[in-house]
Coordinates of C-alpha atoms and ligand atoms in Angstrom, one line a residue:
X1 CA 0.0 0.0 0.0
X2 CA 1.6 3.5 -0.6
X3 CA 0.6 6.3 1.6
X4 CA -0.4 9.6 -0.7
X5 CA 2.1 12.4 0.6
X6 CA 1.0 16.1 -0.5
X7 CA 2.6 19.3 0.6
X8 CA 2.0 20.7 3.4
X9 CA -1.3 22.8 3.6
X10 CA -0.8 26.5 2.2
X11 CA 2.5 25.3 1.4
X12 CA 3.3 25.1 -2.1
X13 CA 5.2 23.9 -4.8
X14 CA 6.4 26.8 -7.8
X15 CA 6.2 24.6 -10.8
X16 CA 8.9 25.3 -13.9
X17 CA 6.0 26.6 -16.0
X18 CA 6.3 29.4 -13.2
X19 CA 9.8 29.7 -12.6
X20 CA 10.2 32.4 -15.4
X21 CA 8.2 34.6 -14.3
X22 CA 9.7 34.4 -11.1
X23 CA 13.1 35.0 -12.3
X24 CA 12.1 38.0 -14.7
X25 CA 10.5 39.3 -11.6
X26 CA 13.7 38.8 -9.8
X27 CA 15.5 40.2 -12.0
X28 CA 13.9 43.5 -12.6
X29 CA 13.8 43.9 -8.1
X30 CA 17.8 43.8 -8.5
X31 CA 17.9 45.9 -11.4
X32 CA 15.6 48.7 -9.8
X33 CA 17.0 48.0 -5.8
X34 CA 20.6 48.0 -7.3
X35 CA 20.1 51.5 -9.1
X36 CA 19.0 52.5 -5.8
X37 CA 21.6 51.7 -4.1
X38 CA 20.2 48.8 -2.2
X39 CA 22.9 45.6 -1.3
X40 CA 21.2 42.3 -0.9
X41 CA 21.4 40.5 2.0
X42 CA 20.8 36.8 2.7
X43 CA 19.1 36.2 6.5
X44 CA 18.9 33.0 8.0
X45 CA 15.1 31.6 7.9
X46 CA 15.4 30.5 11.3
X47 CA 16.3 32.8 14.6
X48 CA 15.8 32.8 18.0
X49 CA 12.7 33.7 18.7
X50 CA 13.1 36.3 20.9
X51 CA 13.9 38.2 17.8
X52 CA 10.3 38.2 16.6
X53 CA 8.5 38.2 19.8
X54 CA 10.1 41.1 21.3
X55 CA 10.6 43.3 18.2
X56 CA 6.9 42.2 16.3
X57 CA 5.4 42.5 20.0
X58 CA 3.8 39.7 22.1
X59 CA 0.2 40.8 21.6
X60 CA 0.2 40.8 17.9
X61 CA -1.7 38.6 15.6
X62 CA 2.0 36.9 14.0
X63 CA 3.5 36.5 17.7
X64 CA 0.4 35.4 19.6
X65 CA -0.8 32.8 17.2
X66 CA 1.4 32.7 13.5
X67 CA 4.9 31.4 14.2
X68 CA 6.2 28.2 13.8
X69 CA 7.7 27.9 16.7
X70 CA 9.8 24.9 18.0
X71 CA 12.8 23.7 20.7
X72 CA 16.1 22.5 19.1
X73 CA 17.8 19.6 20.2
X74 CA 19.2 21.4 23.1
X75 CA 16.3 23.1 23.9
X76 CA 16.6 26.7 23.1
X77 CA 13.3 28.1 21.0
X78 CA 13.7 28.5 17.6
X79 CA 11.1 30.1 14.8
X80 CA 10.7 30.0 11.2
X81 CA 11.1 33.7 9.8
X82 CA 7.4 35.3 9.6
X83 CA 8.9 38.5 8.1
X84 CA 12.2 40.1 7.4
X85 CA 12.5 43.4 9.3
X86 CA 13.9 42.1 12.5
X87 CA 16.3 39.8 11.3
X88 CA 18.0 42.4 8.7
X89 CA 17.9 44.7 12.0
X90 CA 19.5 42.0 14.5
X91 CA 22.3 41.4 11.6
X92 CA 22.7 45.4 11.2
X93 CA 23.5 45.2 14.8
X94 CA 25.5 42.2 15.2
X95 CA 27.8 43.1 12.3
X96 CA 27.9 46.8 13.4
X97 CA 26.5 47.8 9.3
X98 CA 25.8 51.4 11.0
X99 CA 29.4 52.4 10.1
X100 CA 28.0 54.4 7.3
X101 CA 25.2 56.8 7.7
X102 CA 22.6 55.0 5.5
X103 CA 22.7 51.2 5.1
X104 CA 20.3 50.0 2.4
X105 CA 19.2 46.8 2.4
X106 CA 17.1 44.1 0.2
X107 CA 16.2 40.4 0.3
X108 CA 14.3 37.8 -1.5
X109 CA 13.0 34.8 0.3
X110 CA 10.0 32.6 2.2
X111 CA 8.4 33.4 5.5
X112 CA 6.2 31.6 7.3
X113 CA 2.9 31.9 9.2
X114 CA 0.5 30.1 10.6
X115 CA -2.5 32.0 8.8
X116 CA -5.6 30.2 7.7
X117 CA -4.9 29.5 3.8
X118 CA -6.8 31.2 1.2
X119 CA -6.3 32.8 -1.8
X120 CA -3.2 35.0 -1.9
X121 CA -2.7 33.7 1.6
X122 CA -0.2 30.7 2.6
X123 CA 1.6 29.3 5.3
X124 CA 4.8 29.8 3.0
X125 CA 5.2 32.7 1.1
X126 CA 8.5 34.4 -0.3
X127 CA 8.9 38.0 0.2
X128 CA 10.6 41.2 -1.1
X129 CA 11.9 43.5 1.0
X130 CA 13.8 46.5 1.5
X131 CA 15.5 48.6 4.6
X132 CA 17.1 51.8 4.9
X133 CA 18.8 52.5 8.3
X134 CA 20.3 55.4 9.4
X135 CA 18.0 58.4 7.8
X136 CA 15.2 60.5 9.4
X137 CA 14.5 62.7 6.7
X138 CA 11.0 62.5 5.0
X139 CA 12.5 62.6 1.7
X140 CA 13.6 58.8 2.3
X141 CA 9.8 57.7 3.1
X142 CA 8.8 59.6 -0.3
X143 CA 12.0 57.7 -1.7
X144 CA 11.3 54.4 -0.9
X145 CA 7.7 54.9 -2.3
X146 CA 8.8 56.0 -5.5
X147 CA 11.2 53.0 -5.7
X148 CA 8.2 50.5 -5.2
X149 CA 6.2 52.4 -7.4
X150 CA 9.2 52.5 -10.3
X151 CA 9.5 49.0 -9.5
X152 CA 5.5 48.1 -10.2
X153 CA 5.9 50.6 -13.9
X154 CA 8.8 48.3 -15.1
X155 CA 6.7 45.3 -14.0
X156 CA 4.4 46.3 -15.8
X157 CA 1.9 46.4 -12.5
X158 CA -1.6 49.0 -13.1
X159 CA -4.4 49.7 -10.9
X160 CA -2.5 50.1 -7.1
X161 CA -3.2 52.0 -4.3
X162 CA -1.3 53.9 -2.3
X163 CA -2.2 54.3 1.5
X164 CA -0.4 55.9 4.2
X165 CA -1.0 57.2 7.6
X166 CA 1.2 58.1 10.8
X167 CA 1.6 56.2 13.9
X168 CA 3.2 58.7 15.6
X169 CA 6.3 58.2 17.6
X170 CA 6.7 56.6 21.5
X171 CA 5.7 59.8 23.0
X172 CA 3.0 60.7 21.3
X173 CA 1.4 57.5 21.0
X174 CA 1.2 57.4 24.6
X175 CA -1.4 60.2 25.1
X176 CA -3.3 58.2 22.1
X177 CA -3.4 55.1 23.9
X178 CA -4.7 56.2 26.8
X179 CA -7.6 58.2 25.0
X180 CA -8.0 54.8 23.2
X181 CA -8.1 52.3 25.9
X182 CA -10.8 54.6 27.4
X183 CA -12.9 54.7 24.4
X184 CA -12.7 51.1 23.9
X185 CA -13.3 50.6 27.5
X186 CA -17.0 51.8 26.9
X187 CA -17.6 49.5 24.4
X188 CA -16.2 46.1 25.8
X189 CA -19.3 44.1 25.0
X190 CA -18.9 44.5 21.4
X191 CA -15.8 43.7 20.8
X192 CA -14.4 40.1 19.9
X193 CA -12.6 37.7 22.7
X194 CA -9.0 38.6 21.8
X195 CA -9.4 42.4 21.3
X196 CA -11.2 42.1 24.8
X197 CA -8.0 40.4 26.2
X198 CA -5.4 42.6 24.7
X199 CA -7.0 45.9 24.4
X200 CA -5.2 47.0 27.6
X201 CA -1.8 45.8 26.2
X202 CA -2.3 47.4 22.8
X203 CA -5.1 49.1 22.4
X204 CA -4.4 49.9 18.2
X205 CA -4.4 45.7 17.4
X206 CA -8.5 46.6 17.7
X207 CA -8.3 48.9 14.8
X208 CA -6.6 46.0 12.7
X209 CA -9.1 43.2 13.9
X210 CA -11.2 41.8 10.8
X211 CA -13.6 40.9 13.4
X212 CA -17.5 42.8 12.1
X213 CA -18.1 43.9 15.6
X214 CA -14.8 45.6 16.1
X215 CA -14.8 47.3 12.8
X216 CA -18.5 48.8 13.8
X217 CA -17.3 49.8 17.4
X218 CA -14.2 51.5 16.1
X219 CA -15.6 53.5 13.6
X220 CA -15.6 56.6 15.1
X221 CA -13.1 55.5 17.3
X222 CA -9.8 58.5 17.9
X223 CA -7.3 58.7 15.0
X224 CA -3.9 58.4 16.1
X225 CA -3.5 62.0 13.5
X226 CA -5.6 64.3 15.4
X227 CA -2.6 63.5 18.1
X228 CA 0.4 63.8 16.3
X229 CA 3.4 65.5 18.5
X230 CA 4.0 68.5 16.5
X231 CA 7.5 66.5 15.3
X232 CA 5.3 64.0 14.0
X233 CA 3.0 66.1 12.1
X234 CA 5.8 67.9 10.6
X235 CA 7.0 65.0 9.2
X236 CA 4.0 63.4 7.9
X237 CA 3.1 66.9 6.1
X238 CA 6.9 66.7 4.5
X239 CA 6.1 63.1 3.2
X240 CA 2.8 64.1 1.6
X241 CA 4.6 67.0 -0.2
X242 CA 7.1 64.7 -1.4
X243 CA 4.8 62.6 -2.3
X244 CA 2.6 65.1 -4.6
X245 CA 6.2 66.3 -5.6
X246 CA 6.8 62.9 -7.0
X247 CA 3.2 62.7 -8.9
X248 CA 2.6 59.7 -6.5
X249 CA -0.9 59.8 -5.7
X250 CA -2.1 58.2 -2.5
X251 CA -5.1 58.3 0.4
X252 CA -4.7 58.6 4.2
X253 CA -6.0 55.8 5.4
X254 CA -6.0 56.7 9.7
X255 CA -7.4 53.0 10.2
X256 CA -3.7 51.3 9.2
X257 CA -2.0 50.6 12.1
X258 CA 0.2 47.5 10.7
X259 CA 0.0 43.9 12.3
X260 CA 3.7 44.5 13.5
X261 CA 4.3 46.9 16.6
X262 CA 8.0 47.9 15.7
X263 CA 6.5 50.9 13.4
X264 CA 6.5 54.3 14.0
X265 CA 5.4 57.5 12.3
X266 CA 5.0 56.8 8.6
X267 CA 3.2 53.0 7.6
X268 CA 1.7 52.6 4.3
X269 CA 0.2 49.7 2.5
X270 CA -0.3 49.2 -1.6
X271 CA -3.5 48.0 -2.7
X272 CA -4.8 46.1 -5.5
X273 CA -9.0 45.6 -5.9
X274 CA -7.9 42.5 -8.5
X275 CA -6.7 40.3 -5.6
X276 CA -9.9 40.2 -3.2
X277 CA -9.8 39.5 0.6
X278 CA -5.9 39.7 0.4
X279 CA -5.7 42.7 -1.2
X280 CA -1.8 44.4 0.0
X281 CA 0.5 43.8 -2.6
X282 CA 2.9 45.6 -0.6
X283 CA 3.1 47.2 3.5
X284 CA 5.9 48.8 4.8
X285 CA 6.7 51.9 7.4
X286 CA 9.4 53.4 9.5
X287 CA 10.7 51.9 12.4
X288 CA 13.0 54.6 14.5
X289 CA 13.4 52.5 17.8
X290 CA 14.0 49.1 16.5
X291 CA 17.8 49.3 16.5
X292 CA 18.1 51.0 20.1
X293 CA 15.5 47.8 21.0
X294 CA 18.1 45.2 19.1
X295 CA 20.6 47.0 21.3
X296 CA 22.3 49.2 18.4
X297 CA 23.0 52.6 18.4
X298 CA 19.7 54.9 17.9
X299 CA 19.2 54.2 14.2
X300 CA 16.0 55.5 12.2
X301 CA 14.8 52.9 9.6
X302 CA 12.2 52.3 7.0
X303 CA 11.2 50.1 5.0
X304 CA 8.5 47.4 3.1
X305 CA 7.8 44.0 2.1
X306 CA 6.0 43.0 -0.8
X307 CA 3.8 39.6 -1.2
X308 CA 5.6 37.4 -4.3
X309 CA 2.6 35.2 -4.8
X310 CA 0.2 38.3 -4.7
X311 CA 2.3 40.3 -7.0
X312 CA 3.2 37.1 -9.7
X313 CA -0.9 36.6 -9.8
X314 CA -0.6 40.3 -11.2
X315 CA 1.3 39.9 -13.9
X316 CA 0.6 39.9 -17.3
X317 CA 1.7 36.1 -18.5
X318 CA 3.4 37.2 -21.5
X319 CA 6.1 39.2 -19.6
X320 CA 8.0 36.2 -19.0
X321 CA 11.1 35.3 -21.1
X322 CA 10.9 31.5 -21.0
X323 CA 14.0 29.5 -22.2
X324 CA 13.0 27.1 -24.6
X325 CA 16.3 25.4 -26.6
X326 CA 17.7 27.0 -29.6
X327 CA 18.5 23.9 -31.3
X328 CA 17.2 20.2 -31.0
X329 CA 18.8 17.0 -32.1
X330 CA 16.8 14.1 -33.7
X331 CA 18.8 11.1 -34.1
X332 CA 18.1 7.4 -35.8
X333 CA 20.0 4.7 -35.3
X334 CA 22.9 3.7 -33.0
X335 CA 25.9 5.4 -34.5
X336 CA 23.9 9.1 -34.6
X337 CA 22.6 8.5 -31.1
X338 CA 26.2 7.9 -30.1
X339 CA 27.6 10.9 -31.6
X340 CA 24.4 13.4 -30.5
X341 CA 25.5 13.5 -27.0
X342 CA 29.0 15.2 -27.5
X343 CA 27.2 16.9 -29.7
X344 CA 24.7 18.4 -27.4
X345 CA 27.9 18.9 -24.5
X346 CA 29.5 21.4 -27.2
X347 CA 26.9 23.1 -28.1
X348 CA 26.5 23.7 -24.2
X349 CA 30.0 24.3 -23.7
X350 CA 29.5 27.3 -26.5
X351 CA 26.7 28.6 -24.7
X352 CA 24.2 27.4 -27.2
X353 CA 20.8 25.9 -25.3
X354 CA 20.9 22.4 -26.8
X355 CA 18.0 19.8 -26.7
X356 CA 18.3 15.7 -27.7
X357 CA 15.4 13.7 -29.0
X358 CA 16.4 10.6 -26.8
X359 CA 14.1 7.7 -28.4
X360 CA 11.3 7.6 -30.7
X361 CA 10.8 7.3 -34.9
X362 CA 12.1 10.5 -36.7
X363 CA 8.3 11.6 -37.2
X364 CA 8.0 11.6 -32.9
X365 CA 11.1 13.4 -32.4
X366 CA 10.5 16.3 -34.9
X367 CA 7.4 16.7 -33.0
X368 CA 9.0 16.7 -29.5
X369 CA 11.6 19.6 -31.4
X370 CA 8.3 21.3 -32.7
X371 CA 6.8 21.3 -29.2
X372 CA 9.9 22.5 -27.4
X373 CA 10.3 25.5 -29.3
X374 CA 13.6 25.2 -30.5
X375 CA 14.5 27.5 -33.5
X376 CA 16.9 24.5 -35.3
X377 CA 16.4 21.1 -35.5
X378 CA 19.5 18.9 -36.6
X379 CA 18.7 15.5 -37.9
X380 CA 21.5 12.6 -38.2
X381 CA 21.0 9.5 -38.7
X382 CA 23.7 6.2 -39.6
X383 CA 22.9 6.9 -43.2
X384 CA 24.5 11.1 -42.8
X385 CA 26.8 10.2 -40.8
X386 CA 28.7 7.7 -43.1
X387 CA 28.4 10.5 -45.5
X388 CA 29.7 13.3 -42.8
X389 CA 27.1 15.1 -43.2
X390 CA 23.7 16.3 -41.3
X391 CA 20.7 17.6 -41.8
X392 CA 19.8 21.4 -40.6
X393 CA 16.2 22.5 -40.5
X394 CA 14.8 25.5 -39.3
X395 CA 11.7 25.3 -37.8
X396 CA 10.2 28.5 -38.5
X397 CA 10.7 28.5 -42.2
X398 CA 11.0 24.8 -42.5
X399 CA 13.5 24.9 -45.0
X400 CA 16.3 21.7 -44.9
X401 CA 20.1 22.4 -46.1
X402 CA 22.7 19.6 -45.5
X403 CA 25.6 20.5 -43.4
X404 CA 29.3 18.9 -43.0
X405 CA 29.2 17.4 -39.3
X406 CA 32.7 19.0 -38.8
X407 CA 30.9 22.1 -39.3
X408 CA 27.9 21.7 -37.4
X409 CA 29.1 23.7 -33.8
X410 CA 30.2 26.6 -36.0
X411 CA 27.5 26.8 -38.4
X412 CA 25.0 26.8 -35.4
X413 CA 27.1 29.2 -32.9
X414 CA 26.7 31.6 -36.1
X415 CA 23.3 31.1 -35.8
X416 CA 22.0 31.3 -32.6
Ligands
HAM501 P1 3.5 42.5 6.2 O1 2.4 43.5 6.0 O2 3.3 41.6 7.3 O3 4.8 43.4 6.5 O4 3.8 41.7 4.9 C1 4.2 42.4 3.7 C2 3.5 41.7 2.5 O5 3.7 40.3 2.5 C3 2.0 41.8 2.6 O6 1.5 43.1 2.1 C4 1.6 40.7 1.7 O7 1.7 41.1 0.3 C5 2.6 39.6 2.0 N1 2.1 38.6 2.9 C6 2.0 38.7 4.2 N2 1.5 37.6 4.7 C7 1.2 36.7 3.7 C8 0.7 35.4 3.6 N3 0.4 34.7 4.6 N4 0.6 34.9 2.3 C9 1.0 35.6 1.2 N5 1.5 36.8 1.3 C10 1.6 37.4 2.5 C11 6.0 42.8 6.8 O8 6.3 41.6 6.8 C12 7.1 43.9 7.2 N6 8.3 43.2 7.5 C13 7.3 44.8 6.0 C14 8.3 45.8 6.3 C15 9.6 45.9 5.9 N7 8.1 46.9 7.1 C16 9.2 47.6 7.1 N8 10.1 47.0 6.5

């Protein structure tokens, strides 16, 4: 009896149909990051997890319920990366990075969280995302924007959202809570179990819940603007000048508060209406006390991640740049099945993307060549061969020409 294995649910497997899209994708981040002066960096996918929980916060939904979470073989607790931001900030620490006034960062990868699996939601997702440490100033907010948003234009990406608020910073967020807590306060019996549990502990998780009867009882709830520190205020102002500056339009939306309690002032999420329930292509904000928290010199920092899988189910189809061969080799008989394997070794050695027919009659193979795209087909067969010659068709115009074998990797090189 064999047991059926499947992946693991809202895991998944990116099939080589895929993959192309993934690597054009990939290659257009570096491409735009690079110009921007962003170094990638690889993090490990597991950490302590102390480096989530205490920089994420204990009472959010990712820390409280989403981690995968386990004890290594000499106890010590161990998670699977859920996001990127504090492990790029614990390695900016631990290998001092701050040297240089801005450190800009990007990396490419999975996560993992225990969400309930829907569409555009998994358990494993990959992630792209990008820091900049060391920099206050507005302008690098409005920046980092307009890098996301040169990034979607070269993908080719239409019909996003930008949304941004302020969270203010430690101090003033502390007056907000409190006005907060005792709005929410009246209004206990309507809110759901968890926001009743935590609302003490962080009062702004409520504005986030999904739950109906939290969004109704928080709809005239306080916005955390109307009690921006005038240092705050002046900086949101700067980034929505720099914003129009940059032709970037964008809503205030004073209901995001992130699911992450690391951000401060600016957060902002990127919207698309195509992908339903899920709908953030992208999120990202600034974090100013993170480093201090990691136990780095005080560092400002913003930054965003944005959803692969969301952002791939975007993409026009055609704008991949798959890599079928250039030439394919049909062989019949034993001597021409011999000699097609160096064959197909040079050509690969010249660069030349090089295809054999393996078995079948000659009519089978051409079809196998027709199907895989290949611009060339090179037939040999025991007869040719005795002659030292070979037959060169190109597929597109199906015209045939015979060729001296000696001359085949040159002839073709030429071609391709
Ligand atoms: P986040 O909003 O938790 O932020 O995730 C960023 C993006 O990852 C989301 O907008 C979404 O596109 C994608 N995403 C999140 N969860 C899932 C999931 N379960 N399945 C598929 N896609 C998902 C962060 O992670 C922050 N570290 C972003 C950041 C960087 N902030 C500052 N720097």
């Amino acid at each position: 009896m064999f047991m059926e294995i499947k992946a693991i649910k809202g895991v998944r497997d990116i099939l080589p149909e895929e993959i192309p899209i993934w690597q054009w994708l990939e290659k257009i981040v570096r491409e735009v990051f690079e110009t921007s002066g962003y170094s990638e960096i690889k993090i490990p996918i597991i950490e302590y997890t102390n480096v989530f929980s205490r920089s994420i916060g204990e009472t959010t939904d990712i820390v409280e319920k989403e981690m995968y979470t386990f004890l290594d073989k000499s106890g010590r607790s161990i998670t699977l990366r859920p996001e990127g931001t504090a492990p790029v900030v614990r390695a900016y620490v631990e290998h001092k990075l701050y040297s240089s006034y801005l450190t800009k960062l990007y990396y490419i990868g999975p996560m993992f969280r225990y969400e309930r699996p829907q569409s555009g939601r998994y358990r494993e997702f990959y992630q792209i995302g990008a820091e900049a440490l060391g920099v206050d100033d507005p302008r690098i907010d409005a920046e980092i924007i307009s890098m996301l948003n040169l990034l979607f234009e070269r993908l080719g990406v239409a019909g996003l959202k930008l949304q941004i608020n302020s969270l203010g910073c430690k101090e003033c967020r502390k007056d907000y809570r409190d006005i907060l807590i005792k709005f929410l306060s009246e209004r206990l019996s309507l809110l759901c179990d968890d926001c009743n549990r935590r609302y003490q502990k962080n009062p702004l998780r409520t504005l986030d819940c999904k739950s109906e009867g939290c969004i109704s009882a928080t709809i005239d709830a306080p916005r955390m603007l109307d009690y921006l520190c005038k240092g705050c205020r002046d900086h949101f102002d700067a980034v929505k000048e720099y914003l129009n500056m940059l032709d970037i339009p964008f809503t205030i939306n004073p209901r995001i508060v992130r699911g992450l309690d690391y951000y401060t002032k600016t957060a902002f999420e990127i919207l698309n209406d195509k992908l339903g329930a899920q709908n953030a292509v992208a999120a990202g904000g600034r974090y100013d006390g993170l480093v201090e928290d990691f136990g780095g010199p005080p560092t400002p920092g913003i930054g965003f991640g944005i959803g692969v899988e969301r952002l791939v189910s975007l993409l026009q189809k055609d704008s991949t740049n798959s890599h079928p061969p250039e030439v394919f080799i049909a062989s019949i008989g034993d001597a021409a099945a011999k000699l097609s394997l160096p064959m197909i070794c040079r050509l690969r050695y010249e660069g030349v993307r090089a295809e054999l027919g393996y078995k079948g009659s000659l009519k089978s193979q051409m079809r196998k060549a027709d199907k895989s795209g290949a611009k060339y087909t090179i037939i040999i067969g025991d007869e040719e061969i005795a002659r030292k010659k070979a037959i060169l068709r190109n597929m597109e115009t199906k015209v045939q020409q015979e060729i001296a074998l000696d001359d085949i990797i040159d002839i073709i090189k030429g071609l391709c």
